[in-house]
PDB file of C-alpha atoms in Angstrom:
ATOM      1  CA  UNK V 292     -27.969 -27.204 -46.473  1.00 55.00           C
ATOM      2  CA  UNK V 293     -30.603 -24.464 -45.499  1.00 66.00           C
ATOM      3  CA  UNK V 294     -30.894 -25.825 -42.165  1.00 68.00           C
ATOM      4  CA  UNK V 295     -27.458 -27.086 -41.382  1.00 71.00           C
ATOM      5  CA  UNK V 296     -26.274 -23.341 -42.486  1.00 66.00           C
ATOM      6  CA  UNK V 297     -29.258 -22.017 -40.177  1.00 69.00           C
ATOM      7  CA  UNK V 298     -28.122 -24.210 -37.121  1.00 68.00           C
ATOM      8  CA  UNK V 299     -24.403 -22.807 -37.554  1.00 68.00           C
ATOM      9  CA  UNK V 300     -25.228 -18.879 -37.689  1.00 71.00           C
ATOM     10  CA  UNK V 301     -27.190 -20.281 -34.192  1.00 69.00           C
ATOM     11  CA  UNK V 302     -24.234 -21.091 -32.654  1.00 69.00           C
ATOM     12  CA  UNK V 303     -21.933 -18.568 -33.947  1.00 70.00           C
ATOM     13  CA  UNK V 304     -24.738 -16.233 -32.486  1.00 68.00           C
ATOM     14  CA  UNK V 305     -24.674 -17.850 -28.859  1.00 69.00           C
ATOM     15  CA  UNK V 306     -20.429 -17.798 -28.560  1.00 75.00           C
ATOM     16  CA  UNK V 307     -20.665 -14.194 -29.685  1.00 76.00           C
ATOM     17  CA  UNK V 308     -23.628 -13.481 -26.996  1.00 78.00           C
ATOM     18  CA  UNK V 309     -21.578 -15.620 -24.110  1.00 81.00           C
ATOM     19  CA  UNK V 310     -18.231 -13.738 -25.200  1.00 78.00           C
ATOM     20  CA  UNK V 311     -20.205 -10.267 -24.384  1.00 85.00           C
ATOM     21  CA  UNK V 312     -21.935 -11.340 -21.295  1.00 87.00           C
ATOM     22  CA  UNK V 313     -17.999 -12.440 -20.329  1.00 84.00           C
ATOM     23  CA  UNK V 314     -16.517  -9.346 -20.916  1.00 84.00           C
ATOM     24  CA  UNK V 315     -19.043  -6.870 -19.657  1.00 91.00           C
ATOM     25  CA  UNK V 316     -19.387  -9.268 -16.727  1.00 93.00           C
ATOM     26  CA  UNK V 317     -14.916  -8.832 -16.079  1.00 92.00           C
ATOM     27  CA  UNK V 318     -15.390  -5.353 -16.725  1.00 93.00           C
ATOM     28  CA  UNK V 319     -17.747  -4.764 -14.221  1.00 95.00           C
ATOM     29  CA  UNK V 320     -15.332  -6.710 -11.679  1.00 95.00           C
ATOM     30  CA  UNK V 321     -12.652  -4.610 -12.136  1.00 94.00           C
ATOM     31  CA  UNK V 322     -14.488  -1.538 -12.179  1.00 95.00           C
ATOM     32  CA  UNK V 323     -15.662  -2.957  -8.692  1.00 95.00           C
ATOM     33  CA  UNK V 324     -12.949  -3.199  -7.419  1.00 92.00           C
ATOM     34  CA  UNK V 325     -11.102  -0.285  -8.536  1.00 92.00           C
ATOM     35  CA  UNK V 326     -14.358   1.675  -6.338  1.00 93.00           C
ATOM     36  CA  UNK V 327     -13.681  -0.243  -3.747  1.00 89.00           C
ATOM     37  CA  UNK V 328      -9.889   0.263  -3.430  1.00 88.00           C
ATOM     38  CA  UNK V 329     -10.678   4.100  -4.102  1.00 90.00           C
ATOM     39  CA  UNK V 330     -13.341   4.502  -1.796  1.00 87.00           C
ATOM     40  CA  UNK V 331     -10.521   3.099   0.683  1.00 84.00           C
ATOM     41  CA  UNK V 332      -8.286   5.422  -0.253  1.00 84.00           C
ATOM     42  CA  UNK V 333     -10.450   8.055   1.044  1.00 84.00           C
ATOM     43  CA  UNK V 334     -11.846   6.344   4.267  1.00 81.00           C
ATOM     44  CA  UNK V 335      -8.674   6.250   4.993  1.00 80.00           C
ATOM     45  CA  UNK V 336      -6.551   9.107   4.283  1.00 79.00           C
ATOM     46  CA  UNK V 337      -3.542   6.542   2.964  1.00 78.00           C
ATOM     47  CA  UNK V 338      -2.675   6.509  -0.838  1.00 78.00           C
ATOM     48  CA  UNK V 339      -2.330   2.753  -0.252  1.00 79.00           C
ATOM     49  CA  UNK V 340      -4.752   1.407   2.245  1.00 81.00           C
ATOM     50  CA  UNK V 341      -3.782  -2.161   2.409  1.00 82.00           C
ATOM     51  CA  UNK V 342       0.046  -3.246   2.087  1.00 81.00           C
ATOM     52  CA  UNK V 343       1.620  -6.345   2.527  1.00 84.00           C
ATOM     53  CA  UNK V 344       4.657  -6.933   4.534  1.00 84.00           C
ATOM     54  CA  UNK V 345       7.938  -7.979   2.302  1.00 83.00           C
ATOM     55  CA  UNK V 346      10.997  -8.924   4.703  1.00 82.00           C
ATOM     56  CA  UNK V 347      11.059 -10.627   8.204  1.00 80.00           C
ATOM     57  CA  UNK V 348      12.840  -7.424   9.235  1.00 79.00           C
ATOM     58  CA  UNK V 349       9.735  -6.797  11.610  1.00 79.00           C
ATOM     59  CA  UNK V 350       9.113 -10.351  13.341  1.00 81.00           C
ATOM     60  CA  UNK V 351       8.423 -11.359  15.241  1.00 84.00           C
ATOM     61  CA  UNK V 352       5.624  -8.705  15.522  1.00 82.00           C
ATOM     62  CA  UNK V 353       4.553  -8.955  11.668  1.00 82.00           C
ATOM     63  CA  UNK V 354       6.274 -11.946   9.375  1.00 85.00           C
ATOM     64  CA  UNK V 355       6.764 -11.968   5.899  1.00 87.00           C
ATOM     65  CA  UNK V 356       3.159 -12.431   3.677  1.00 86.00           C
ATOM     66  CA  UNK V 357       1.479 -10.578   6.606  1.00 85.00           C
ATOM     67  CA  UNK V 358      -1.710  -8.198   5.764  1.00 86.00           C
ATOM     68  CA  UNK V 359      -1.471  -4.368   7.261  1.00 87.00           C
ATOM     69  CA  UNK V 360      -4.234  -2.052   6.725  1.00 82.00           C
ATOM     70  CA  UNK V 361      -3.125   0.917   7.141  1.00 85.00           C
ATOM     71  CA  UNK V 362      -4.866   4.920   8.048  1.00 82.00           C
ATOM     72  CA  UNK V 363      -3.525   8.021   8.141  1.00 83.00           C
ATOM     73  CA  UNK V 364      -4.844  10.457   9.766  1.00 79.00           C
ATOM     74  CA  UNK V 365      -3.738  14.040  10.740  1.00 80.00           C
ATOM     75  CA  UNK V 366      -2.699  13.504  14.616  1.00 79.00           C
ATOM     76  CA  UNK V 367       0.901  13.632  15.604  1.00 79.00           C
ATOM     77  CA  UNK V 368       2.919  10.452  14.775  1.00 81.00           C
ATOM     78  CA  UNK V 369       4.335   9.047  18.129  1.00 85.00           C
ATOM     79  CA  UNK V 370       7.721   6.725  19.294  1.00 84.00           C
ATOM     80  CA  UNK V 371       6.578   3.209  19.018  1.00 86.00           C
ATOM     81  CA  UNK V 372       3.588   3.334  16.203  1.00 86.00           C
ATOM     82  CA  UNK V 373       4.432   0.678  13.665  1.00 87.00           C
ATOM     83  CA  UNK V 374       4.443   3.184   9.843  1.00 87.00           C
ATOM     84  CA  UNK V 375       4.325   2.588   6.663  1.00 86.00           C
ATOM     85  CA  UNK V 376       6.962   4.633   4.259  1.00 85.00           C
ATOM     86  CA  UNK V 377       8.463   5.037   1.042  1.00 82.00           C
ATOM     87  CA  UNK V 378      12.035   6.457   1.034  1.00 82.00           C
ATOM     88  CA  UNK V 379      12.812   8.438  -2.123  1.00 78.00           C
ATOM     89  CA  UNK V 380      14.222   6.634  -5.135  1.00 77.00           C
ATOM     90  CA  UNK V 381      12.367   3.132  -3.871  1.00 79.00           C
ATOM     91  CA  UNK V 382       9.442   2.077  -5.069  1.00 81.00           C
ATOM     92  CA  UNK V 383       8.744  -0.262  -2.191  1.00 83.00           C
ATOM     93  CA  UNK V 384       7.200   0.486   0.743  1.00 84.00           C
ATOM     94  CA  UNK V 385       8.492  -0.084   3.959  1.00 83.00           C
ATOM     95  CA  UNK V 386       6.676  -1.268   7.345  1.00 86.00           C
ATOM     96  CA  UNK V 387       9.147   0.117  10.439  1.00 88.00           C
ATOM     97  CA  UNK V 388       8.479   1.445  13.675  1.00 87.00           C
ATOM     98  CA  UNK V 389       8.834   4.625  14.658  1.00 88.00           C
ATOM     99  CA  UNK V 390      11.725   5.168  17.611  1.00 88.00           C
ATOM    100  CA  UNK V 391      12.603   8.920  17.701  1.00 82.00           C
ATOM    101  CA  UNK V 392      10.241  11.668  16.613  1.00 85.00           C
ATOM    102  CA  UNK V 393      12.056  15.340  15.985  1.00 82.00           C
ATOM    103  CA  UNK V 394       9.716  18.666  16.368  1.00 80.00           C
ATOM    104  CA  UNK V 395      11.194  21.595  14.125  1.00 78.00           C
ATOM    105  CA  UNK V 396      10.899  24.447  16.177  1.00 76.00           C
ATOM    106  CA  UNK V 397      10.380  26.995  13.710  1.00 77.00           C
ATOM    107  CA  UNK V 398       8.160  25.172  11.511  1.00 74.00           C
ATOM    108  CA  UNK V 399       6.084  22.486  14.068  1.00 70.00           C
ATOM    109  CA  UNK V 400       6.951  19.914  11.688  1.00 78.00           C
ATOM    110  CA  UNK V 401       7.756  16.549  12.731  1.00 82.00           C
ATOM    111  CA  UNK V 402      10.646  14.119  11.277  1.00 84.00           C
ATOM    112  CA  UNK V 403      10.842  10.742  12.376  1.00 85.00           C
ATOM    113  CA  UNK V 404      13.292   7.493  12.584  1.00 85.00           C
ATOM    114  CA  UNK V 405      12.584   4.271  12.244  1.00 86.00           C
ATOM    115  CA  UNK V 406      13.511   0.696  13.063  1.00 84.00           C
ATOM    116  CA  UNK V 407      13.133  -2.608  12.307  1.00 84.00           C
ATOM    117  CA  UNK V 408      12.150  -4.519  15.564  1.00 81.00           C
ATOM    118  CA  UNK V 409      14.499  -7.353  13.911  1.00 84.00           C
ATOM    119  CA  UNK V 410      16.894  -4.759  12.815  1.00 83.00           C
ATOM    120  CA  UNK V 411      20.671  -4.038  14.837  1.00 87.00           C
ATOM    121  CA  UNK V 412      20.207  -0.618  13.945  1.00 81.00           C
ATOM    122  CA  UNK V 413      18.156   2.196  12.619  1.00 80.00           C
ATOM    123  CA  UNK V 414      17.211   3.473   8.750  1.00 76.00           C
ATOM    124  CA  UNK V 415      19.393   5.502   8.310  1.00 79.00           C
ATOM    125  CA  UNK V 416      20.942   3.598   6.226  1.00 80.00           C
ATOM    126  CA  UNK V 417      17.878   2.705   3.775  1.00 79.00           C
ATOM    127  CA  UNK V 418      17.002   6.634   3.675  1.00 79.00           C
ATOM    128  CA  UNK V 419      17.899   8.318   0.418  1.00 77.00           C
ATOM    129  CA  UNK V 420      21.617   9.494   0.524  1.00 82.00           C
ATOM    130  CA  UNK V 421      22.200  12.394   3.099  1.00 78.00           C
ATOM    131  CA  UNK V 422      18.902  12.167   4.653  1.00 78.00           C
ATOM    132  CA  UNK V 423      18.630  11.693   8.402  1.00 81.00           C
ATOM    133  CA  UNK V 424      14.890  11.437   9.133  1.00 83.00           C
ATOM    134  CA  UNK V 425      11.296  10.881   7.722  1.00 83.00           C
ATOM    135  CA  UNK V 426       9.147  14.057   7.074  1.00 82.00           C
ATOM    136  CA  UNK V 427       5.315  13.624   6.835  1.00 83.00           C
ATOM    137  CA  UNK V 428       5.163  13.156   2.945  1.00 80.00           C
ATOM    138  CA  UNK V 429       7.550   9.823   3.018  1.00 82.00           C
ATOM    139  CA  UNK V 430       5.185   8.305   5.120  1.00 84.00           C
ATOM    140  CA  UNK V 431       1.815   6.184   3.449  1.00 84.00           C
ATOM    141  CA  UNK V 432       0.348   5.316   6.619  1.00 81.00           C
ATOM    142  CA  UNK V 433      -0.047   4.017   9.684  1.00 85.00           C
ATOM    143  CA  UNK V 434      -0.576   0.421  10.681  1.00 79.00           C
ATOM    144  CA  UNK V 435      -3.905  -0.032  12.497  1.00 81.00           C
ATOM    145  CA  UNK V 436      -4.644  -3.876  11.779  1.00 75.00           C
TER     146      UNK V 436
END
C-alpha cells in the first residue's frame, strides 16, 4: 500500500504543479494584453483605440463587423473626417462623419455634426435631448484605418 499511496501523492503533486503553471501562464496573458491595450491608449491619444463598427448606417464606406483604429490627436477636426463619439446617456459608441464644424467665437472651441453616409439625415436626432452639436469631449477618436 506504501507504494500505491506513494504513486498517488505523485500525481496529486503533478495536477497541482500543471494547475499553477495554467494559471500563472492566463495571468500573464491577460496582464499582456491589458499593457498592450494601455500602451495604445497612449500612442494614441483615444480612450478606446480600436472600435468596431455596429450598424450598416456607414456603408458602404465601413459595413457592419468592420475594424477602425482610431487616434486622436490635438489638430482641428475637419468636414468630412469619419469620428468616433459617444453621445451622453449611451454607452455605445458611434462611427459618423463629420459634415458641419461650428467655431465659438469667444471661446475657439469647435462643435461638430455628424452623419451617417447611409443616413437621410443628420444626428441630431441620436444627440442627448436639446443638444445640437458635438463638443471635443463626446468625441473618442478619429478613424485613421
Amino acid at each position: 500500500m506504501g507504494w500505491i499511496g506513494d504513486t498517488v501523492d505523485s500525481i496529486k503533486s503533478i495536477q497541482i504543479r500543471q494547475l499553477l503553471t495554467q494559471a500563472v501562464s492566463l495571468g500573464m496573458i491577460v496582464t499582456s494584453a491589458l499593457i498592450i491595450w494601455k500602451a495604445l491608449m497612449c500612442i494614441t491619444g483615444s480612450e478606446s483605440p480600436v472600435v468596431v463598427v455596429l450598424s450598416g448606417s456607414m456603408e458602404p464606406g465601413f459595413k457592419r463587423g468592420d475594424i477602425l483604429f482610431l487616434h486622436m490627436s490635438k489638430d482641428p477636426i475637419r468636414t468630412g473626417e469619419i469620428v468616433v463619439f459617444n453621445v451622453d446617456g449611451r454607452e455605445i459608441p458611434i462611427v459618423h462623419r463629420v459634415i458641419k464644424v461650428h467655431e465659438r467665437q469667444d471661446t475657439g472651441e469647435v462643435d461638430v455634426l455628424t452623419k451617417g453616409d447611409n443616413n437621410y439625415g443628420d444626428d441630431r436626432l441620436l444627440y442627448a435631448q436639446g443638444q445640437l452639436w458635438l463638443q471635443r469631449h463626446h468625441i473618442m477618436g478619429r478613424a485613421v484605418g
